[in-house]
Amino acid sequence: MLKDLGVGVIPWSPLADGFLARPFNAHKQKVFATTRAADDQFFTMMTDTPEMPLINQRLEAVAKAHNVSMAQVVLAWSLSKDFITAPIYGTSSIDKLNDALGAVSLHLTAEEIESIDEPYQARGIFPAY
């Protein structure tokens, strides 16, 4: 709809506060848990949906196939959408920023993009307080 109207999208937190940057099972392990994620109601609302584990697993598979980080796949996926003008990406280190820059040269196949798109279910405006 926005594309038809000529309106670009600037997604905020395309990595879903890190949920899409590491394997799904890693979120259950304390070694990967962050203080913020442990008590962040927004994180829980954003990631506690039936499709998110499947999307996460598909991102992991694509990342392994390309031998890149999941963060690069998420950002490359975002950049593959012609209606997305610039994802808002925040990072906590220069190393993560340098890794994210690799997304610019990562080209996903149509099949990989479809595998990530397929399980997604549209949601209402978020967050809705």
XYZ file of N, CA, C and O in Angstrom:
516
model
N 0.824 -1.187 0.000
C 0.000 0.000 0.000
C 0.870 1.253 0.000
O 0.646 2.149 -0.786
N 1.858 1.314 0.895
C 2.720 2.497 0.946
C 3.496 2.663 -0.353
O 3.658 3.778 -0.844
N 3.966 1.555 -0.915
C 4.696 1.610 -2.180
C 3.816 2.219 -3.266
O 4.266 3.062 -4.037
N 2.549 1.803 -3.316
C 1.618 2.335 -4.311
C 1.412 3.836 -4.152
O 1.139 4.533 -5.123
N 1.552 4.330 -2.930
C 1.379 5.756 -2.658
C 2.690 6.528 -2.775
O 2.721 7.734 -2.568
N 3.784 5.816 -3.035
C 5.082 6.469 -3.152
C 5.684 6.858 -1.810
O 6.524 7.747 -1.728
N 5.271 6.165 -0.762
C 5.767 6.456 0.578
C 6.819 5.417 0.951
O 6.565 4.211 0.862
N 7.991 5.870 1.333
C 9.036 4.959 1.762
C 8.853 4.543 3.210
O 8.161 5.192 3.978
N 9.483 3.449 3.560
C 9.414 2.921 4.917
C 10.805 2.974 5.527
O 11.785 2.609 4.880
N 10.876 3.435 6.755
C 12.130 3.440 7.500
C 11.911 2.564 8.731
O 11.420 3.022 9.748
N 12.245 1.270 8.620
C 11.998 0.378 9.760
C 12.930 0.666 10.930
O 14.128 0.873 10.749
N 12.343 0.680 12.098
C 13.095 0.882 13.327
C 13.344 -0.481 13.943
O 12.447 -1.320 14.020
N 14.568 -0.739 14.332
C 14.982 -1.986 14.964
C 14.725 -3.210 14.084
O 14.021 -4.139 14.486
N 15.309 -3.228 12.870
C 15.086 -4.376 11.986
C 15.601 -5.690 12.567
O 15.156 -6.759 12.148
N 16.505 -5.627 13.538
C 17.002 -6.849 14.170
C 16.145 -7.266 15.362
O 16.464 -8.235 16.059
N 15.039 -6.538 15.577
C 14.111 -6.851 16.681
C 14.855 -6.932 18.008
O 14.786 -7.925 18.727
N 15.570 -5.867 18.314
C 16.353 -5.800 19.559
C 17.308 -6.979 19.721
O 17.552 -7.457 20.818
N 17.835 -7.473 18.613
C 18.799 -8.562 18.655
C 18.199 -9.945 18.493
O 18.915 -10.913 18.265
N 16.876 -10.060 18.565
C 16.224 -11.363 18.442
C 16.537 -12.029 17.109
O 16.703 -13.242 17.034
N 16.630 -11.228 16.045
C 16.898 -11.787 14.722
C 18.386 -11.828 14.396
O 18.769 -12.178 13.284
N 19.214 -11.490 15.358
C 20.665 -11.459 15.127
C 21.381 -12.698 15.646
O 22.585 -12.832 15.474
N 20.658 -13.577 16.299
C 21.279 -14.794 16.838
C 20.258 -15.924 16.782
O 19.058 -15.670 16.736
N 20.717 -17.162 16.762
C 19.785 -18.292 16.660
C 18.706 -18.264 17.743
O 18.937 -17.817 18.862
N 17.542 -18.768 17.378
C 16.386 -18.750 18.267
C 16.695 -19.369 19.621
O 16.361 -18.809 20.656
N 17.328 -20.513 19.636
C 17.623 -21.185 20.908
C 18.609 -20.415 21.768
O 18.651 -20.602 22.979
N 19.413 -19.547 21.184
C 20.375 -18.759 21.956
C 19.676 -17.824 22.934
O 20.234 -17.472 23.974
N 18.460 -17.442 22.632
C 17.726 -16.528 23.518
C 17.321 -17.207 24.815
O 17.039 -16.538 25.796
N 17.320 -18.515 24.798
C 16.970 -19.265 26.008
C 18.181 -19.491 26.913
O 18.040 -19.833 28.061
N 19.368 -19.281 26.344
C 20.597 -19.516 27.097
C 21.063 -18.227 27.759
O 21.133 -17.190 27.129
N 21.407 -18.295 29.006
C 21.823 -17.101 29.732
C 23.080 -16.462 29.148
O 23.270 -15.267 29.240
N 23.916 -17.249 28.507
C 25.156 -16.704 27.979
C 24.876 -15.624 26.913
O 25.646 -14.710 26.746
N 23.735 -15.724 26.221
C 23.396 -14.754 25.196
C 22.374 -13.722 25.675
O 22.116 -12.751 25.002
N 21.762 -13.973 26.807
C 20.728 -13.071 27.304
C 21.348 -11.746 27.741
O 22.445 -11.710 28.273
N 20.631 -10.688 27.496
C 21.069 -9.382 27.945
C 20.187 -8.944 29.097
O 19.066 -9.430 29.254
N 20.675 -8.020 29.881
C 19.879 -7.488 30.982
C 18.605 -6.868 30.444
O 17.521 -7.059 30.990
N 18.731 -6.149 29.327
C 17.565 -5.494 28.750
C 16.524 -6.524 28.317
O 15.342 -6.379 28.590
N 16.960 -7.573 27.610
C 16.012 -8.566 27.121
C 15.330 -9.312 28.257
O 14.197 -9.761 28.109
N 16.009 -9.450 29.378
C 15.456 -10.203 30.498
C 14.196 -9.573 31.071
O 13.305 -10.275 31.534
N 14.102 -8.252 31.030
C 12.932 -7.596 31.609
C 12.309 -6.559 30.684
O 11.608 -5.669 31.119
N 12.549 -6.686 29.397
C 12.054 -5.723 28.420
C 10.703 -6.176 27.878
O 10.629 -7.107 27.072
N 9.650 -5.530 28.307
C 8.310 -5.889 27.876
C 8.145 -5.671 26.370
O 7.471 -6.444 25.691
N 8.789 -4.647 25.830
C 8.718 -4.373 24.396
C 9.329 -5.529 23.608
O 8.778 -5.989 22.622
N 10.485 -6.030 24.066
C 11.150 -7.158 23.408
C 10.221 -8.364 23.375
O 10.073 -9.022 22.350
N 9.579 -8.647 24.486
C 8.674 -9.788 24.563
C 7.489 -9.607 23.619
O 7.131 -10.532 22.884
N 6.902 -8.426 23.592
C 5.765 -8.167 22.709
C 6.168 -8.315 21.245
O 5.403 -8.813 20.430
N 7.370 -7.882 20.916
C 7.829 -7.892 19.535
C 8.179 -9.296 19.062
O 8.028 -9.619 17.891
N 8.647 -10.138 19.944
C 9.163 -11.435 19.527
C 8.283 -12.619 19.898
O 8.488 -13.713 19.382
N 7.318 -12.433 20.764
C 6.481 -13.533 21.232
C 5.256 -13.710 20.336
O 4.125 -13.485 20.744
N 5.525 -14.115 19.088
C 4.453 -14.385 18.137
C 4.754 -15.742 17.499
O 5.902 -16.169 17.450
N 3.742 -16.400 16.981
C 3.959 -17.749 16.431
C 4.970 -17.793 15.275
O 5.686 -18.777 15.130
N 5.030 -16.749 14.471
C 5.899 -16.791 13.290
C 7.360 -16.429 13.570
O 8.251 -16.782 12.795
N 7.636 -15.737 14.648
C 9.008 -15.252 14.874
C 10.054 -16.358 15.000
O 11.140 -16.228 14.436
N 9.789 -17.472 15.690
C 10.806 -18.529 15.715
C 11.122 -19.072 14.317
O 12.281 -19.319 13.985
N 10.103 -19.219 13.474
C 10.310 -19.725 12.119
C 11.102 -18.722 11.279
O 12.028 -19.099 10.550
N 10.764 -17.452 11.382
C 11.520 -16.422 10.661
C 12.970 -16.449 11.121
O 13.900 -16.414 10.305
N 13.171 -16.539 12.424
C 14.524 -16.588 12.983
C 15.297 -17.785 12.424
O 16.457 -17.658 12.010
N 14.672 -18.943 12.393
C 15.335 -20.149 11.894
C 15.668 -20.037 10.413
O 16.728 -20.492 9.973
N 14.804 -19.413 9.648
C 15.080 -19.240 8.221
C 16.224 -18.251 8.002
O 17.053 -18.445 7.110
N 16.269 -17.206 8.802
C 17.389 -16.259 8.717
C 18.707 -16.967 9.043
O 19.720 -16.747 8.369
N 18.669 -17.818 10.059
C 19.870 -18.565 10.434
C 20.338 -19.458 9.287
O 21.536 -19.536 8.990
N 19.406 -20.132 8.610
C 19.761 -21.018 7.497
C 20.395 -20.237 6.349
O 21.395 -20.664 5.763
N 19.832 -19.085 6.030
C 20.382 -18.255 4.956
C 21.766 -17.749 5.348
O 22.694 -17.746 4.528
N 21.925 -17.339 6.590
C 23.225 -16.853 7.064
C 24.281 -17.947 6.946
O 25.406 -17.693 6.480
N 23.930 -19.159 7.333
C 24.879 -20.273 7.224
C 25.231 -20.554 5.766
O 26.383 -20.830 5.443
N 24.246 -20.481 4.884
C 24.483 -20.743 3.461
C 25.446 -19.732 2.849
O 26.220 -20.071 1.947
N 25.410 -18.499 3.340
C 26.284 -17.441 2.823
C 27.539 -17.251 3.675
O 28.388 -16.422 3.346
N 27.604 -17.961 4.799
C 28.717 -17.814 5.741
C 28.855 -16.366 6.222
O 29.942 -15.782 6.219
N 27.711 -15.802 6.624
C 27.662 -14.431 7.145
C 26.837 -14.435 8.426
O 26.219 -15.444 8.776
N 26.786 -13.313 9.091
C 25.993 -13.207 10.313
C 24.508 -13.077 9.988
O 24.123 -12.653 8.891
N 23.686 -13.451 10.949
C 22.245 -13.282 10.791
C 21.900 -11.802 10.642
O 20.984 -11.448 9.913
N 22.633 -10.940 11.333
C 22.386 -9.494 11.223
C 22.553 -9.034 9.781
O 21.757 -8.232 9.277
N 23.568 -9.537 9.103
C 23.773 -9.160 7.702
C 22.598 -9.606 6.839
O 22.155 -8.864 5.957
N 22.071 -10.792 7.108
C 20.940 -11.293 6.326
C 19.713 -10.419 6.554
O 19.016 -10.052 5.606
N 19.433 -10.082 7.810
C 18.274 -9.228 8.109
C 18.386 -7.897 7.380
O 17.432 -7.428 6.746
N 19.558 -7.282 7.457
C 19.734 -5.983 6.819
C 19.718 -6.103 5.298
O 19.148 -5.244 4.609
N 20.294 -7.161 4.744
C 20.249 -7.374 3.291
C 18.814 -7.601 2.834
O 18.394 -7.110 1.779
N 18.042 -8.343 3.635
C 16.626 -8.541 3.324
C 15.912 -7.193 3.300
O 15.160 -6.904 2.374
N 16.171 -6.362 4.315
C 15.542 -5.033 4.372
C 15.897 -4.218 3.127
O 15.036 -3.593 2.519
N 17.173 -4.253 2.763
C 17.633 -3.481 1.607
C 17.126 -4.049 0.279
O 17.125 -3.338 -0.728
N 16.660 -5.305 0.279
C 16.137 -5.900 -0.952
C 14.736 -5.395 -1.276
O 14.260 -5.574 -2.395
N 14.103 -4.775 -0.326
C 12.740 -4.267 -0.519
C 12.806 -2.849 -1.069
O 13.349 -1.945 -0.424
N 12.237 -2.632 -2.257
C 12.357 -1.317 -2.873
C 11.560 -0.230 -2.162
O 11.772 0.952 -2.397
N 10.678 -0.593 -1.255
C 9.920 0.406 -0.506
C 10.593 0.793 0.806
O 10.169 1.725 1.476
N 11.643 0.060 1.186
C 12.390 0.408 2.399
C 13.522 1.344 2.011
O 14.375 0.992 1.197
N 13.506 2.533 2.583
C 14.506 3.528 2.207
C 15.768 3.442 3.045
O 16.859 3.592 2.515
N 15.639 3.190 4.331
C 16.822 3.103 5.193
C 16.430 2.518 6.538
O 15.755 3.173 7.327
N 16.842 1.286 6.820
C 16.540 0.739 8.143
C 17.320 1.477 9.229
O 18.468 1.863 9.021
N 16.681 1.721 10.353
C 17.356 2.364 11.483
C 17.998 1.256 12.306
O 17.321 0.452 12.945
N 19.309 1.234 12.249
C 20.084 0.173 12.881
C 20.901 0.763 14.018
O 21.662 1.699 13.819
N 20.725 0.219 15.200
C 21.523 0.653 16.340
C 22.483 -0.448 16.729
O 22.186 -1.623 16.564
N 23.638 -0.073 17.228
C 24.612 -1.078 17.607
C 25.329 -0.657 18.875
O 25.338 0.516 19.246
N 25.926 -1.634 19.510
C 26.641 -1.356 20.753
C 28.153 -1.450 20.587
O 28.882 -1.315 21.563
N 28.623 -1.690 19.349
C 30.069 -1.782 19.159
C 30.457 -1.514 17.705
O 29.650 -1.707 16.788
N 31.684 -1.116 17.517
C 32.232 -0.893 16.180
C 32.280 -2.209 15.413
O 32.005 -2.248 14.214
N 32.601 -3.306 16.089
C 32.645 -4.613 15.430
C 31.288 -4.977 14.826
O 31.212 -5.475 13.703
N 30.222 -4.729 15.576
C 28.878 -5.034 15.067
C 28.510 -4.097 13.915
O 27.847 -4.520 12.961
N 28.945 -2.854 13.980
C 28.698 -1.928 12.888
C 29.431 -2.391 11.627
O 28.853 -2.418 10.538
N 30.691 -2.774 11.771
C 31.452 -3.262 10.627
C 30.807 -4.511 10.031
O 30.754 -4.666 8.811
N 30.318 -5.395 10.895
C 29.629 -6.585 10.409
C 28.377 -6.185 9.627
O 28.130 -6.703 8.540
N 27.614 -5.260 10.163
C 26.371 -4.834 9.519
C 26.626 -4.250 8.133
O 25.809 -4.429 7.221
N 27.730 -3.582 7.965
C 28.042 -2.993 6.663
C 28.174 -4.049 5.570
O 27.982 -3.754 4.388
N 28.474 -5.287 5.949
C 28.549 -6.371 4.983
C 27.230 -6.635 4.283
O 27.200 -7.225 3.199
N 26.134 -6.194 4.869
C 24.811 -6.397 4.268
C 24.674 -5.675 2.937
O 23.916 -6.109 2.066
N 25.414 -4.594 2.775
C 25.323 -3.807 1.541
C 25.740 -4.640 0.330
O 25.165 -4.514 -0.752
N 26.704 -5.524 0.507
C 27.181 -6.333 -0.620
C 26.611 -7.752 -0.633
O 26.953 -8.555 -1.493
N 25.738 -8.074 0.300
C 25.110 -9.394 0.344
C 23.844 -9.369 -0.500
O 22.923 -8.604 -0.234
N 23.799 -10.198 -1.502
C 22.626 -10.263 -2.384
C 21.921 -11.593 -2.177
O 22.491 -12.649 -2.422
N 20.700 -11.502 -1.713
C 19.895 -12.686 -1.458
C 19.146 -13.091 -2.722
O 18.750 -12.232 -3.510
N 18.951 -14.395 -2.895
C 18.186 -14.865 -4.045
C 16.701 -14.615 -3.797
O 16.266 -14.410 -2.649
N 15.933 -14.671 -4.860
C 14.481 -14.507 -4.729
C 13.906 -15.591 -3.819
O 12.994 -15.323 -3.028
N 14.466 -16.792 -3.899
C 13.987 -17.893 -3.062
C 14.295 -17.637 -1.583
O 13.481 -17.947 -0.714
N 15.467 -17.095 -1.302
C 15.822 -16.793 0.086
C 14.917 -15.701 0.646
O 14.442 -15.796 1.787
N 14.666 -14.689 -0.150
C 13.785 -13.598 0.287
C 12.385 -14.136 0.553
O 11.771 -13.832 1.581
N 11.890 -14.977 -0.341
C 10.561 -15.563 -0.166
C 10.512 -16.442 1.080
O 9.515 -16.441 1.809
N 11.583 -17.178 1.364
C 11.579 -18.046 2.547
C 11.497 -17.235 3.834
O 10.926 -17.692 4.820
N 12.058 -16.044 3.812
C 11.984 -15.153 4.983
C 10.615 -14.476 5.042
O 10.022 -14.333 6.115
N 10.100 -14.074 3.876
C 8.804 -13.388 3.814
C 7.633 -14.294 4.196
O 6.689 -13.846 4.849
N 7.672 -15.539 3.757
C 6.512 -16.435 3.806
C 5.844 -16.560 5.174
O 4.621 -16.455 5.274
N 6.575 -16.764 6.261
C 5.870 -16.962 7.539
C 5.341 -15.671 8.179
O 4.570 -15.728 9.139
N 5.734 -14.515 7.663
C 5.362 -13.249 8.309
C 3.851 -13.040 8.306
O 3.178 -13.288 7.315
N 3.339 -12.571 9.421
C 1.933 -12.212 9.559
C 1.848 -10.726 9.911
O 2.496 -10.289 10.863
N 1.071 -9.993 9.144
C 0.932 -8.549 9.410
C 0.355 -8.321 10.791
O -0.454 -9.107 11.294
N 0.794 -7.224 11.400
C 0.329 -6.854 12.738
C -0.250 -5.446 12.687
O -0.017 -4.708 11.753
N -0.928 -5.104 13.739
C -1.412 -3.741 13.874
C -0.258 -2.793 14.172
O 0.901 -3.213 14.254
N -0.572 -1.555 14.326
C 0.447 -0.561 14.654
C 1.129 -0.975 15.946
O 0.490 -1.354 16.915
N 2.445 -0.872 15.952
C 3.212 -1.411 17.071
C 4.315 -0.441 17.441
O 4.980 0.058 16.547
N 4.579 -0.124 18.651
C 3.855 -0.588 19.822
C 2.580 0.205 20.046
O 2.514 1.377 19.696
N 1.623 -0.436 20.581
C 0.348 0.222 20.902
C 0.202 0.223 22.419
O -0.116 -0.781 23.017
N 0.485 1.320 23.022
C 0.424 1.413 24.488
C -0.947 1.786 24.949
O -1.660 2.487 24.366
